[in-house]
Every structure is written in structure tokens, then in C-alpha cells.
JSON list of C-alpha atoms in Angstrom, two decimals:
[
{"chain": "A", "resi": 130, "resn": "UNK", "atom": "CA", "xyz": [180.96, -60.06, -167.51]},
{"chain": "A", "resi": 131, "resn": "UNK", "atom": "CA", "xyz": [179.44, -62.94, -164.86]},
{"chain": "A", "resi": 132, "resn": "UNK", "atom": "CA", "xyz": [181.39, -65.48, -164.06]},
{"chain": "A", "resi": 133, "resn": "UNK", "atom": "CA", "xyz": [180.62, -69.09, -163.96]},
{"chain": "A", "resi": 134, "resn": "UNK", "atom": "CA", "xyz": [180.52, -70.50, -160.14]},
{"chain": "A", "resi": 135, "resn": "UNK", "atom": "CA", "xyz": [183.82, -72.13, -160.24]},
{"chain": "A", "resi": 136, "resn": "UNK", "atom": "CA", "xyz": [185.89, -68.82, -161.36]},
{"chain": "A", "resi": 137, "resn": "UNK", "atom": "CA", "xyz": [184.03, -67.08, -158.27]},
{"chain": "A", "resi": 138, "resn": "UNK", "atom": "CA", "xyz": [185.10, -69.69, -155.85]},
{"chain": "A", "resi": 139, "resn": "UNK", "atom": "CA", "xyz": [188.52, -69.31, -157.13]},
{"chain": "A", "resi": 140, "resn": "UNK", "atom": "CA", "xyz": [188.42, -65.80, -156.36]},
{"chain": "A", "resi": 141, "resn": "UNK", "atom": "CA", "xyz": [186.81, -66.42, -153.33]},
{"chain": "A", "resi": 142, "resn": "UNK", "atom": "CA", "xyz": [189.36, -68.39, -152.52]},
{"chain": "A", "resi": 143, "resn": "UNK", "atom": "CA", "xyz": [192.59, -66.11, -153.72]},
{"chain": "A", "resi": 144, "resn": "UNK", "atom": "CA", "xyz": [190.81, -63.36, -151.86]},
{"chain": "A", "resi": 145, "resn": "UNK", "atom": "CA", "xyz": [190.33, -65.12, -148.56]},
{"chain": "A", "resi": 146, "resn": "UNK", "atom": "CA", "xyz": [193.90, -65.99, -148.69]},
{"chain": "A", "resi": 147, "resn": "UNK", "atom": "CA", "xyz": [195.27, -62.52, -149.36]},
{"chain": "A", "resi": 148, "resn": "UNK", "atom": "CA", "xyz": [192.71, -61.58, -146.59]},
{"chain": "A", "resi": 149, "resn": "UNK", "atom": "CA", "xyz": [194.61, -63.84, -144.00]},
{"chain": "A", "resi": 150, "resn": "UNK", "atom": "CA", "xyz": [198.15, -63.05, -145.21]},
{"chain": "A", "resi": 151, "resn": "UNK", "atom": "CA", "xyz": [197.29, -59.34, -144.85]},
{"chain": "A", "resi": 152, "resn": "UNK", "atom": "CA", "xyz": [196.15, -60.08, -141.07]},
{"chain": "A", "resi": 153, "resn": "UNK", "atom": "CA", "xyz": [199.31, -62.06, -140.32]},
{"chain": "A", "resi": 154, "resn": "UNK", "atom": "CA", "xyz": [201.40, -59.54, -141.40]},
{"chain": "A", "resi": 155, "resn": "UNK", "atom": "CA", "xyz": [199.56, -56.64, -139.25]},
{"chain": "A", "resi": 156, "resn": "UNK", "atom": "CA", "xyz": [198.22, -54.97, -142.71]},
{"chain": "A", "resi": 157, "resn": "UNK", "atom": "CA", "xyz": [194.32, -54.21, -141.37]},
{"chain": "A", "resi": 158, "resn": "UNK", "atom": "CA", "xyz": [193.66, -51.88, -143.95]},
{"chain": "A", "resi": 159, "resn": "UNK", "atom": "CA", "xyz": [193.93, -54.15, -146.75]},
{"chain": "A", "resi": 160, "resn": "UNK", "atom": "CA", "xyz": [192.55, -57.47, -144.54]},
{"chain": "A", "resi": 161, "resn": "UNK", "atom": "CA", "xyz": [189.68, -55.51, -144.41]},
{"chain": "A", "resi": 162, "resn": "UNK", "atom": "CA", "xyz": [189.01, -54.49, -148.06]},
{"chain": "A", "resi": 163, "resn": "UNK", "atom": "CA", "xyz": [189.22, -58.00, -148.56]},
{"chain": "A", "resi": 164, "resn": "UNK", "atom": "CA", "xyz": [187.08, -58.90, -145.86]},
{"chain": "A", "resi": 165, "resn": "UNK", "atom": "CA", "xyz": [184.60, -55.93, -147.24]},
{"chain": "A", "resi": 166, "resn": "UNK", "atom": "CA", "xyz": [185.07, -57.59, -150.70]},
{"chain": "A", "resi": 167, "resn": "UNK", "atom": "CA", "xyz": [183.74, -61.11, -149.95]},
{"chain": "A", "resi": 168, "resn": "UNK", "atom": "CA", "xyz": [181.04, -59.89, -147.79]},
{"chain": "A", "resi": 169, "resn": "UNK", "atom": "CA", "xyz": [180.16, -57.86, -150.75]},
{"chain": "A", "resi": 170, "resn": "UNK", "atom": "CA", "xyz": [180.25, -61.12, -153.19]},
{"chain": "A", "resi": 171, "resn": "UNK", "atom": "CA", "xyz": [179.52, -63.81, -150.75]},
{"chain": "A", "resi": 172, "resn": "UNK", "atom": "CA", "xyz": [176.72, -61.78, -148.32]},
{"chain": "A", "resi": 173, "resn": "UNK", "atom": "CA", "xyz": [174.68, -65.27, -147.39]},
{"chain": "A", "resi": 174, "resn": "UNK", "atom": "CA", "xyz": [178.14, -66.89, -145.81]},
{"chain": "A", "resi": 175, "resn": "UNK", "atom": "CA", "xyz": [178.20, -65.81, -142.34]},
{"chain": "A", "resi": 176, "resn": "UNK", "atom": "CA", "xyz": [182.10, -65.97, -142.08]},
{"chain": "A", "resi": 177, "resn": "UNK", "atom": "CA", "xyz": [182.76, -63.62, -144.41]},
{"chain": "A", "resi": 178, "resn": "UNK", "atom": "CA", "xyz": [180.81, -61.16, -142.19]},
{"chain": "A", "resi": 179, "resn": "UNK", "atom": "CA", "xyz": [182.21, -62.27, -138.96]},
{"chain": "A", "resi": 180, "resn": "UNK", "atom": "CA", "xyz": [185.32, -61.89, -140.50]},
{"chain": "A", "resi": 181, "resn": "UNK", "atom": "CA", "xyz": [184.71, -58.26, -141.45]},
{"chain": "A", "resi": 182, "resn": "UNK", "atom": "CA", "xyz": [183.32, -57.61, -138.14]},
{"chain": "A", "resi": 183, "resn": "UNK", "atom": "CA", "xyz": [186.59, -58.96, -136.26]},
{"chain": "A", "resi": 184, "resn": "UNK", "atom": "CA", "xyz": [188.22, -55.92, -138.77]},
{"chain": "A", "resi": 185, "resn": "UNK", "atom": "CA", "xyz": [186.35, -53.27, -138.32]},
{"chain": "A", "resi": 186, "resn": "UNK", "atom": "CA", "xyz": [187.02, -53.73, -134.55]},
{"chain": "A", "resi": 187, "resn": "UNK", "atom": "CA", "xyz": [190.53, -54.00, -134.90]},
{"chain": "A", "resi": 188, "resn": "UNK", "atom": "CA", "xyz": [190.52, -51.08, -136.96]},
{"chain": "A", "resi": 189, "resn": "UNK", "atom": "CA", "xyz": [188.44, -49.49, -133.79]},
{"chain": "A", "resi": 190, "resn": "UNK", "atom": "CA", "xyz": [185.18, -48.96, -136.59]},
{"chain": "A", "resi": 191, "resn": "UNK", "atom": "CA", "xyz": [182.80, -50.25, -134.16]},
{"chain": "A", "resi": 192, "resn": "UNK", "atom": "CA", "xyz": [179.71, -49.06, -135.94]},
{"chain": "A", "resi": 193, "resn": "UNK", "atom": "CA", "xyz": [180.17, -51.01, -138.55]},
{"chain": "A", "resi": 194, "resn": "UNK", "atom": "CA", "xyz": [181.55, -54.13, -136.76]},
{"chain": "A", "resi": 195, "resn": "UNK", "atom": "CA", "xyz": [178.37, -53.93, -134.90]},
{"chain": "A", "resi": 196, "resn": "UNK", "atom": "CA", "xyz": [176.77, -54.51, -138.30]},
{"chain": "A", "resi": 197, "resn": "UNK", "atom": "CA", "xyz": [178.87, -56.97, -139.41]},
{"chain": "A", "resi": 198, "resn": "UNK", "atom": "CA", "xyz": [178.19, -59.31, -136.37]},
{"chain": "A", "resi": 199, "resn": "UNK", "atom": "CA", "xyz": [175.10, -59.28, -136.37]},
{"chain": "A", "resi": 200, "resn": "UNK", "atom": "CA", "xyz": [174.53, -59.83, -139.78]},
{"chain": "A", "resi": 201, "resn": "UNK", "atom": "CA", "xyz": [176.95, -62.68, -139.01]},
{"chain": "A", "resi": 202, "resn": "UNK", "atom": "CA", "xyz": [174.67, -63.81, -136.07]},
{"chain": "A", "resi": 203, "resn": "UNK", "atom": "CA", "xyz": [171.46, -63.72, -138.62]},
{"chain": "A", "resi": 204, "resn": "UNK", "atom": "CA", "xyz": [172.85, -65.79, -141.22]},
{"chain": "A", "resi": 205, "resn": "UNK", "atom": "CA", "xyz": [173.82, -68.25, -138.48]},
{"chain": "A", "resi": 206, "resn": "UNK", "atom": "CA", "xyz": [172.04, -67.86, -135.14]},
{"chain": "A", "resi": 207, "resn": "UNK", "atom": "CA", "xyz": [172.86, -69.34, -132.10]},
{"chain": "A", "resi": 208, "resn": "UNK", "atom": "CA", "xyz": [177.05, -70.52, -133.24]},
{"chain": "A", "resi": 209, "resn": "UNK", "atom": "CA", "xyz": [178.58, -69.77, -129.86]},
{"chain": "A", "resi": 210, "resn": "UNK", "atom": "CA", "xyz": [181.61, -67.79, -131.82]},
{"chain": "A", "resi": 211, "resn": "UNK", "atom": "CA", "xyz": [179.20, -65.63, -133.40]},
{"chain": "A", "resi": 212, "resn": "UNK", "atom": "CA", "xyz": [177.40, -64.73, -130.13]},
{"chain": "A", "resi": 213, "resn": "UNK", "atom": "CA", "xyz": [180.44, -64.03, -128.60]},
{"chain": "A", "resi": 214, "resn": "UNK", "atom": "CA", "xyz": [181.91, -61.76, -131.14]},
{"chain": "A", "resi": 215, "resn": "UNK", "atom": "CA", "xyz": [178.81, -59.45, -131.21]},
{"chain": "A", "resi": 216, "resn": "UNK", "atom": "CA", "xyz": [178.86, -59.33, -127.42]},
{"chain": "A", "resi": 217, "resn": "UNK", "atom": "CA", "xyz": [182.07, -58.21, -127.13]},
{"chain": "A", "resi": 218, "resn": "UNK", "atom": "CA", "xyz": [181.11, -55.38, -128.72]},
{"chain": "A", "resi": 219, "resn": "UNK", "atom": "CA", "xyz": [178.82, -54.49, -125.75]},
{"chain": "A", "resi": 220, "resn": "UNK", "atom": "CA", "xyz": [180.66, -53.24, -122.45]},
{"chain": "A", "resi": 221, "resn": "UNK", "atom": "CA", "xyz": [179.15, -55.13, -119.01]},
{"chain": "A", "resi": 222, "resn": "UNK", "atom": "CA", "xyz": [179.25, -51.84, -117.36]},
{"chain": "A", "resi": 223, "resn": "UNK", "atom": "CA", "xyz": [177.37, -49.76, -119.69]},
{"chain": "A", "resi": 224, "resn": "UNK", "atom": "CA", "xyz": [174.87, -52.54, -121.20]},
{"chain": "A", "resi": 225, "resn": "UNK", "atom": "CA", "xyz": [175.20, -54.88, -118.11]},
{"chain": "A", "resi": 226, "resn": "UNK", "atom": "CA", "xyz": [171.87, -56.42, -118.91]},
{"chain": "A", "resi": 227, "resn": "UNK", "atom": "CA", "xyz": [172.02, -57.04, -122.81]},
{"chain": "A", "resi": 228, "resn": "UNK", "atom": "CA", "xyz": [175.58, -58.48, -121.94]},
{"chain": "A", "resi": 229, "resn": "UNK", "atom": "CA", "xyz": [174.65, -60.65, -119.59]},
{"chain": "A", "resi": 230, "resn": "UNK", "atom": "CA", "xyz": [171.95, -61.92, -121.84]},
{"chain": "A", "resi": 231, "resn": "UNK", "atom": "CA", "xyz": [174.02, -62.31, -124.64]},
{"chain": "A", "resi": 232, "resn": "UNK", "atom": "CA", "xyz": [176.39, -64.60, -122.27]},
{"chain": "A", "resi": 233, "resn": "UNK", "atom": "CA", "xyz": [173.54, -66.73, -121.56]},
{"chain": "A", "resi": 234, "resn": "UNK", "atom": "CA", "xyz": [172.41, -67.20, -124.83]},
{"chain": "A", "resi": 235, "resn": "UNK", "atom": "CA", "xyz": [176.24, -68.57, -125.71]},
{"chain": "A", "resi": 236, "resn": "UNK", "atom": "CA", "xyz": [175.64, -70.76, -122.73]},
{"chain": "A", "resi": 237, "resn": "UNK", "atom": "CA", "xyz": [172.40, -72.10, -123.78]},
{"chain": "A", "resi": 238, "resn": "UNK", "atom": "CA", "xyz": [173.65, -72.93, -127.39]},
{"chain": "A", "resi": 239, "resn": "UNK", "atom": "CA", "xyz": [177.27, -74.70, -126.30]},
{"chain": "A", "resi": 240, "resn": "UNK", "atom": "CA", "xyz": [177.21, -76.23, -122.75]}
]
């Protein structure tokens, strides 16, 4: 059955906030099922993804935090938080270059 824009942003809403009482209480699992789930419904707001991405990590599922950031830094290039969350995925030692690029790029967008 669809549902009319207003009953999705209430669930949108209910779901965000089960999403961030999960996190507070140390629940990752189901954060990020809810994080997964408004991704899923919501894939053109960049939050939603950077908020998966922040999940997956914590969850140590770095392939697909990878993917989340950067889908995150797509839908919303050059926001500083964005660029910093995908390059944290990236360790100076091993991708010294692409890091330090990265950190540049944060630079350039938030003096």
C-alpha cells in the first residue's frame, strides 16, 4: 500500500528516533537496521547514509561503511563532516597520499 508523504515522514521520523535510542544505549545491531532502513526509504538524504556509514564502522563492516560514505559524500559533496567520515576510513600509513588529499579537500571546503 503507498503511503501519502506525511505518514512516511512520520515513520521517518519514529525510525530515526529508535535509531538514536538504540545508539545511546550501545544496541549497534538494531541502530543499524534502522540506519539500513532509512537509507533504504530515504536514499537522496545524505544523513541517512552517513549515518549508516558511522554503523557499519562501529560494527567494524568497513566495506560497506566505505559505501555508505561515499554515497553520503555524493549526495552532498564537499560538507567537511562528510569528508571527514570517509577519510577516516583510509589509514595515513597505508593510503598516505589519498589521505592526505582527502584532508585537504576538508580544508579547502571549511577554513
Amino acid at each position: 500500500m503507498q503511503q501519502d508523504g506525511k505518514d512516511t515522514a512520520l515513520n521517518e521520523t519514529e525510525l530515526s528516533r529508535q535509531a538514536a535510542e538504540a545508539w545511546r544505549q550501545g544496541d549497534l545491531i538494531t541502530a543499524n537496521r534502522s540506519f539500513a532502513e532509512l537509507a533504504r526509504t530515504g536514499p537522496s538524504e545524505p544523513r541517512h547514509w552517513m549515518n549508516l556509514g558511522v554503523g557499519c564502522q562501529a560494527m567494524g563492516v568497513m566495506r560497506d561503511a566505505l559505501k555508505a560514505f561515499q554515497r553520503a559524500v555524493l549526495l552532498q559533496p564537499g560538507l567537511p563532516r562528510h569528508i571527514a567520515n570517509l577519510g577516516s576510513m583510509f589509514d595515513p600509513v597505508d593510503h598516505g597520499k589519498l589521505h592526505s588529499i582527502m584532508v585537504r579537500r576538508l580544508l579547502i571546503a571549511d577554513p
